[in-house]
Amino acid sequence: MEKDIEQILYSAEAIQERVVELGQTITADFKDKNPLLIGVLKGSFVFMADLVRALDMPCQLEFMGVSSYGNKSETTGAVKITRDLECDIEGRHVIVIEDILDSGLTLSYLMKYLQNRRPASIEICTLLDKPERRQVEVHPRYKGFAIPDAFVVGYGLDFAESYRNLPYIGVLKPSVYA
Ligand code: IMP
């Protein structure tokens, strides 16, 4: 896998440090709110696992599945719910946990979908943000790192379902998906 990586953007240690900071901020903001964290599968599973252990308060977890890029590195713009919530979120304080915010199409669709279910509040926590690529407005309250316009893998992020298990976040060599 390493031979396909052009550059390491964030080491496992750097990610861990930032995730702990995010956990402390979210804990301070939601201490008495018993928030429901909704992880967007599959990319957020590693981030979610580390983030919840950095939260020092009661909370619950849920996961949703949305269709993503398939085997390509460009979005199709089509968003489909492939796995729905198993609980009622009405009146709950919801935090949507995402691996990466790119065009914003996925999260903008998901936010509307979740807002229709009348949560008390809803915020986004994304590990990575590629602001240059935005097509629709999305406002994450919590953000790990802003990154340049490059295709990245590792720490849960994939290309064609591979590289999710890399402990760091790296830029994939364009020759891999060209
Ligand atoms: P958006 O709808 O364009 O914001 O894309 C969000 C989804 O696209 C993420 O949840 C990822 O699954 C995928 N994605 C976007 N950029 C990357 C990347 O650089 N590497 C891996 N997946 C990505």
mmCIF file of C-alpha atoms and ligand atoms in Angstrom:
data_model
loop_
_atom_site.group_PDB
_atom_site.id
_atom_site.type_symbol
_atom_site.label_atom_id
_atom_site.label_comp_id
_atom_site.label_asym_id
_atom_site.label_seq_id
_atom_site.Cartn_x
_atom_site.Cartn_y
_atom_site.Cartn_z
ATOM 1 C CA MET A 1 0.000 0.000 0.000
ATOM 2 C CA GLU A 2 2.802 2.442 0.918
ATOM 3 C CA LYS A 3 4.124 2.437 -2.659
ATOM 4 C CA ASP A 4 0.860 4.030 -3.828
ATOM 5 C CA ILE A 5 1.191 6.994 -1.447
ATOM 6 C CA GLU A 6 2.746 10.169 -2.815
ATOM 7 C CA GLN A 7 2.992 12.057 0.467
ATOM 8 C CA ILE A 8 1.929 11.607 4.082
ATOM 9 C CA LEU A 9 -0.222 14.591 5.085
ATOM 10 C CA TYR A 10 -0.918 13.675 8.721
ATOM 11 C CA SER A 11 0.849 11.026 10.768
ATOM 12 C CA ALA A 12 -1.045 8.779 13.185
ATOM 13 C CA GLU A 13 0.337 10.891 16.054
ATOM 14 C CA ALA A 14 -0.739 14.208 14.501
ATOM 15 C CA ILE A 15 -4.242 12.837 13.887
ATOM 16 C CA GLN A 16 -4.511 11.554 17.454
ATOM 17 C CA GLU A 17 -3.493 14.916 18.870
ATOM 18 C CA ARG A 18 -6.120 16.749 16.808
ATOM 19 C CA VAL A 19 -8.841 14.200 17.601
ATOM 20 C CA VAL A 20 -8.212 14.666 21.335
ATOM 21 C CA GLU A 21 -8.532 18.452 20.906
ATOM 22 C CA LEU A 22 -11.799 18.011 18.998
ATOM 23 C CA GLY A 23 -13.056 15.668 21.713
ATOM 24 C CA GLN A 24 -12.326 18.247 24.401
ATOM 25 C CA THR A 25 -14.104 21.011 22.470
ATOM 26 C CA ILE A 26 -17.166 18.858 21.775
ATOM 27 C CA THR A 27 -17.276 17.726 25.405
ATOM 28 C CA ALA A 28 -17.240 21.348 26.589
ATOM 29 C CA ASP A 29 -20.084 22.231 24.182
ATOM 30 C CA PHE A 30 -22.309 19.182 24.811
ATOM 31 C CA LYS A 31 -21.509 18.216 28.399
ATOM 32 C CA ASP A 32 -25.113 18.135 29.625
ATOM 33 C CA LYS A 33 -26.833 17.352 26.330
ATOM 34 C CA ASN A 34 -26.342 13.590 25.949
ATOM 35 C CA PRO A 35 -25.648 13.979 22.202
ATOM 36 C CA LEU A 36 -26.293 11.383 19.532
ATOM 37 C CA LEU A 37 -23.307 10.949 17.221
ATOM 38 C CA ILE A 38 -24.190 9.735 13.742
ATOM 39 C CA GLY A 39 -21.244 8.317 11.812
ATOM 40 C CA VAL A 40 -21.431 8.324 8.035
ATOM 41 C CA LEU A 41 -20.233 4.932 6.795
ATOM 42 C CA LYS A 42 -17.875 3.693 5.819
ATOM 43 C CA GLY A 43 -15.199 6.380 5.859
ATOM 44 C CA SER A 44 -15.889 7.760 9.339
ATOM 45 C CA PHE A 45 -15.522 4.491 11.254
ATOM 46 C CA VAL A 46 -11.898 4.985 12.375
ATOM 47 C CA PHE A 47 -12.389 8.673 13.232
ATOM 48 C CA MET A 48 -15.604 7.892 15.103
ATOM 49 C CA ALA A 49 -13.899 5.163 17.148
ATOM 50 C CA ASP A 50 -11.113 7.524 18.237
ATOM 51 C CA LEU A 51 -13.341 10.572 18.696
ATOM 52 C CA VAL A 52 -15.851 8.903 21.025
ATOM 53 C CA ARG A 53 -13.004 7.794 23.268
ATOM 54 C CA ALA A 54 -11.913 11.425 23.492
ATOM 55 C CA LEU A 55 -15.378 12.493 24.718
ATOM 56 C CA ASP A 56 -15.729 12.750 28.466
ATOM 57 C CA MET A 57 -19.542 12.685 28.742
ATOM 58 C CA PRO A 58 -22.499 10.385 28.114
ATOM 59 C CA CYS A 59 -23.409 10.015 24.428
ATOM 60 C CA GLN A 60 -24.921 7.481 22.024
ATOM 61 C CA LEU A 61 -23.817 6.302 18.595
ATOM 62 C CA GLU A 62 -25.611 5.554 15.369
ATOM 63 C CA PHE A 63 -24.400 4.891 11.841
ATOM 64 C CA MET A 64 -25.845 5.748 8.464
ATOM 65 C CA GLY A 65 -24.771 4.581 5.058
ATOM 66 C CA VAL A 66 -24.742 6.867 2.038
ATOM 67 C CA SER A 67 -23.582 6.049 -1.459
ATOM 68 C CA SER A 68 -20.269 7.612 -2.343
ATOM 69 C CA TYR A 69 -17.754 7.549 -5.127
ATOM 70 C CA GLY A 70 -17.814 3.895 -6.155
ATOM 71 C CA ASN A 71 -14.553 3.133 -7.861
ATOM 72 C CA LYS A 72 -13.961 6.611 -9.174
ATOM 73 C CA SER A 73 -12.257 9.551 -7.511
ATOM 74 C CA GLU A 74 -14.840 12.080 -8.720
ATOM 75 C CA THR A 75 -18.316 12.518 -7.278
ATOM 76 C CA THR A 76 -21.337 11.651 -9.386
ATOM 77 C CA GLY A 77 -23.455 14.112 -7.451
ATOM 78 C CA ALA A 78 -25.966 11.374 -6.699
ATOM 79 C CA VAL A 79 -26.560 10.677 -3.006
ATOM 80 C CA LYS A 80 -28.465 7.632 -1.833
ATOM 81 C CA ILE A 81 -29.192 6.407 1.703
ATOM 82 C CA THR A 82 -27.963 2.818 1.815
ATOM 83 C CA ARG A 83 -28.413 2.345 5.561
ATOM 84 C CA ASP A 84 -30.937 4.342 7.566
ATOM 85 C CA LEU A 85 -31.065 5.246 11.264
ATOM 86 C CA GLU A 86 -32.366 2.709 13.718
ATOM 87 C CA CYS A 87 -33.567 5.251 16.274
ATOM 88 C CA ASP A 88 -35.773 8.310 16.559
ATOM 89 C CA ILE A 89 -33.768 11.555 16.617
ATOM 90 C CA GLU A 90 -36.655 13.903 17.407
ATOM 91 C CA GLY A 91 -35.616 16.254 20.223
ATOM 92 C CA ARG A 92 -32.033 14.931 20.281
ATOM 93 C CA HIS A 93 -28.807 16.907 19.986
ATOM 94 C CA VAL A 94 -27.228 15.338 16.902
ATOM 95 C CA ILE A 95 -23.611 15.527 15.727
ATOM 96 C CA VAL A 96 -22.959 14.103 12.257
ATOM 97 C CA ILE A 97 -19.464 12.604 12.017
ATOM 98 C CA GLU A 98 -17.929 12.611 8.543
ATOM 99 C CA ASP A 99 -14.484 11.660 7.266
ATOM 100 C CA ILE A 100 -14.136 14.319 4.587
ATOM 101 C CA LEU A 101 -16.113 17.244 3.223
ATOM 102 C CA ASP A 102 -15.469 17.645 -0.490
ATOM 103 C CA SER A 103 -18.173 19.026 -2.834
ATOM 104 C CA GLY A 104 -20.540 19.141 0.159
ATOM 105 C CA LEU A 105 -23.276 17.279 -1.753
ATOM 106 C CA THR A 106 -23.384 14.318 0.625
ATOM 107 C CA LEU A 107 -23.612 16.360 3.819
ATOM 108 C CA SER A 108 -25.989 18.932 2.412
ATOM 109 C CA TYR A 109 -28.388 16.152 1.406
ATOM 110 C CA LEU A 110 -27.948 14.350 4.710
ATOM 111 C CA MET A 111 -28.503 17.486 6.785
ATOM 112 C CA LYS A 112 -31.836 18.163 5.057
ATOM 113 C CA TYR A 113 -32.829 14.534 5.503
ATOM 114 C CA LEU A 114 -32.004 14.603 9.229
ATOM 115 C CA GLN A 115 -33.509 18.043 9.830
ATOM 116 C CA ASN A 116 -36.863 16.691 8.624
ATOM 117 C CA ARG A 117 -36.780 14.349 11.611
ATOM 118 C CA ARG A 118 -36.811 17.306 13.997
ATOM 119 C CA PRO A 119 -33.687 17.003 16.138
ATOM 120 C CA ALA A 120 -33.248 19.624 18.897
ATOM 121 C CA SER A 121 -29.988 20.667 17.222
ATOM 122 C CA ILE A 122 -27.701 19.332 14.530
ATOM 123 C CA GLU A 123 -23.997 20.009 13.938
ATOM 124 C CA ILE A 124 -21.302 18.563 11.692
ATOM 125 C CA CYS A 125 -17.906 17.296 12.757
ATOM 126 C CA THR A 126 -15.647 16.457 9.833
ATOM 127 C CA LEU A 127 -12.087 15.246 10.143
ATOM 128 C CA LEU A 128 -10.994 16.703 6.801
ATOM 129 C CA ASP A 129 -12.237 19.596 4.703
ATOM 130 C CA LYS A 130 -11.335 20.415 1.088
ATOM 131 C CA PRO A 131 -12.777 23.960 0.897
ATOM 132 C CA GLU A 132 -11.598 24.533 -2.694
ATOM 133 C CA ARG A 133 -13.886 21.784 -3.962
ATOM 134 C CA ARG A 134 -17.145 23.008 -2.458
ATOM 135 C CA GLN A 135 -20.188 23.063 -4.781
ATOM 136 C CA VAL A 136 -22.866 23.664 -2.151
ATOM 137 C CA GLU A 137 -22.673 25.491 1.169
ATOM 138 C CA VAL A 138 -22.116 23.353 4.234
ATOM 139 C CA HIS A 139 -20.976 24.698 7.603
ATOM 140 C CA PRO A 140 -19.169 22.213 9.812
ATOM 141 C CA ARG A 141 -18.978 23.430 13.422
ATOM 142 C CA TYR A 142 -16.016 21.111 14.070
ATOM 143 C CA LYS A 143 -13.203 20.484 11.632
ATOM 144 C CA GLY A 144 -9.990 18.484 12.061
ATOM 145 C CA PHE A 145 -7.831 19.726 9.186
ATOM 146 C CA ALA A 146 -8.361 21.798 6.025
ATOM 147 C CA ILE A 147 -6.492 20.105 3.173
ATOM 148 C CA PRO A 148 -5.609 21.015 -0.424
ATOM 149 C CA ASP A 149 -7.438 19.613 -3.434
ATOM 150 C CA ALA A 150 -5.884 16.131 -3.580
ATOM 151 C CA PHE A 151 -7.291 12.623 -3.292
ATOM 152 C CA VAL A 152 -6.394 11.250 0.129
ATOM 153 C CA VAL A 153 -6.645 7.803 1.696
ATOM 154 C CA GLY A 154 -6.035 6.145 5.054
ATOM 155 C CA TYR A 155 -7.502 6.461 8.566
ATOM 156 C CA GLY A 156 -10.822 5.157 7.232
ATOM 157 C CA LEU A 157 -10.722 6.843 3.818
ATOM 158 C CA ASP A 158 -10.596 4.596 0.785
ATOM 159 C CA PHE A 159 -10.016 4.373 -2.896
ATOM 160 C CA ALA A 160 -12.077 1.508 -4.367
ATOM 161 C CA GLU A 161 -12.467 0.111 -0.806
ATOM 162 C CA SER A 162 -8.705 -0.170 -0.248
ATOM 163 C CA TYR A 163 -6.277 1.774 1.990
ATOM 164 C CA ARG A 164 -8.820 2.303 4.813
ATOM 165 C CA ASN A 165 -6.489 0.543 7.240
ATOM 166 C CA LEU A 166 -3.496 2.854 6.770
ATOM 167 C CA PRO A 167 -2.874 4.518 10.166
ATOM 168 C CA TYR A 168 -2.006 7.874 8.566
ATOM 169 C CA ILE A 169 -3.647 10.140 5.955
ATOM 170 C CA GLY A 170 -1.741 10.282 2.682
ATOM 171 C CA VAL A 171 -2.165 11.612 -0.836
ATOM 172 C CA LEU A 172 -2.791 8.799 -3.318
ATOM 173 C CA LYS A 173 -0.547 8.802 -6.384
ATOM 174 C CA PRO A 174 -2.690 9.941 -9.338
ATOM 175 C CA SER A 175 -1.270 7.030 -11.378
ATOM 176 C CA VAL A 176 -3.309 4.678 -9.149
ATOM 177 C CA TYR A 177 -6.672 6.092 -10.273
ATOM 178 C CA ALA A 178 -5.786 7.694 -13.610
HETATM 179 P P1 IMP B 1 -18.874 15.191 -1.063
HETATM 180 O O1 IMP B 1 -20.292 14.778 -1.142
HETATM 181 O O2 IMP B 1 -18.318 15.555 -2.422
HETATM 182 O O3 IMP B 1 -18.596 16.260 -0.034
HETATM 183 O O4 IMP B 1 -18.015 13.911 -0.708
HETATM 184 C C1 IMP B 1 -18.000 13.311 0.512
HETATM 185 C C2 IMP B 1 -17.573 11.870 0.390
HETATM 186 O O5 IMP B 1 -16.735 11.647 -0.761
HETATM 187 C C3 IMP B 1 -16.717 11.473 1.572
HETATM 188 O O6 IMP B 1 -17.509 10.971 2.620
HETATM 189 C C4 IMP B 1 -15.823 10.410 0.978
HETATM 190 O O7 IMP B 1 -16.445 9.164 1.029
HETATM 191 C C5 IMP B 1 -15.657 10.800 -0.464
HETATM 192 N N1 IMP B 1 -14.393 11.534 -0.704
HETATM 193 C C6 IMP B 1 -14.246 12.825 -1.052
HETATM 194 N N2 IMP B 1 -12.956 13.154 -1.190
HETATM 195 C C7 IMP B 1 -12.254 12.040 -0.896
HETATM 196 C C8 IMP B 1 -10.844 11.763 -0.826
HETATM 197 O O8 IMP B 1 -9.954 12.592 -1.044
HETATM 198 N N3 IMP B 1 -10.527 10.476 -0.487
HETATM 199 C C9 IMP B 1 -11.448 9.519 -0.206
HETATM 200 N N4 IMP B 1 -12.760 9.748 -0.260
HETATM 201 C C10 IMP B 1 -13.167 10.994 -0.592
#
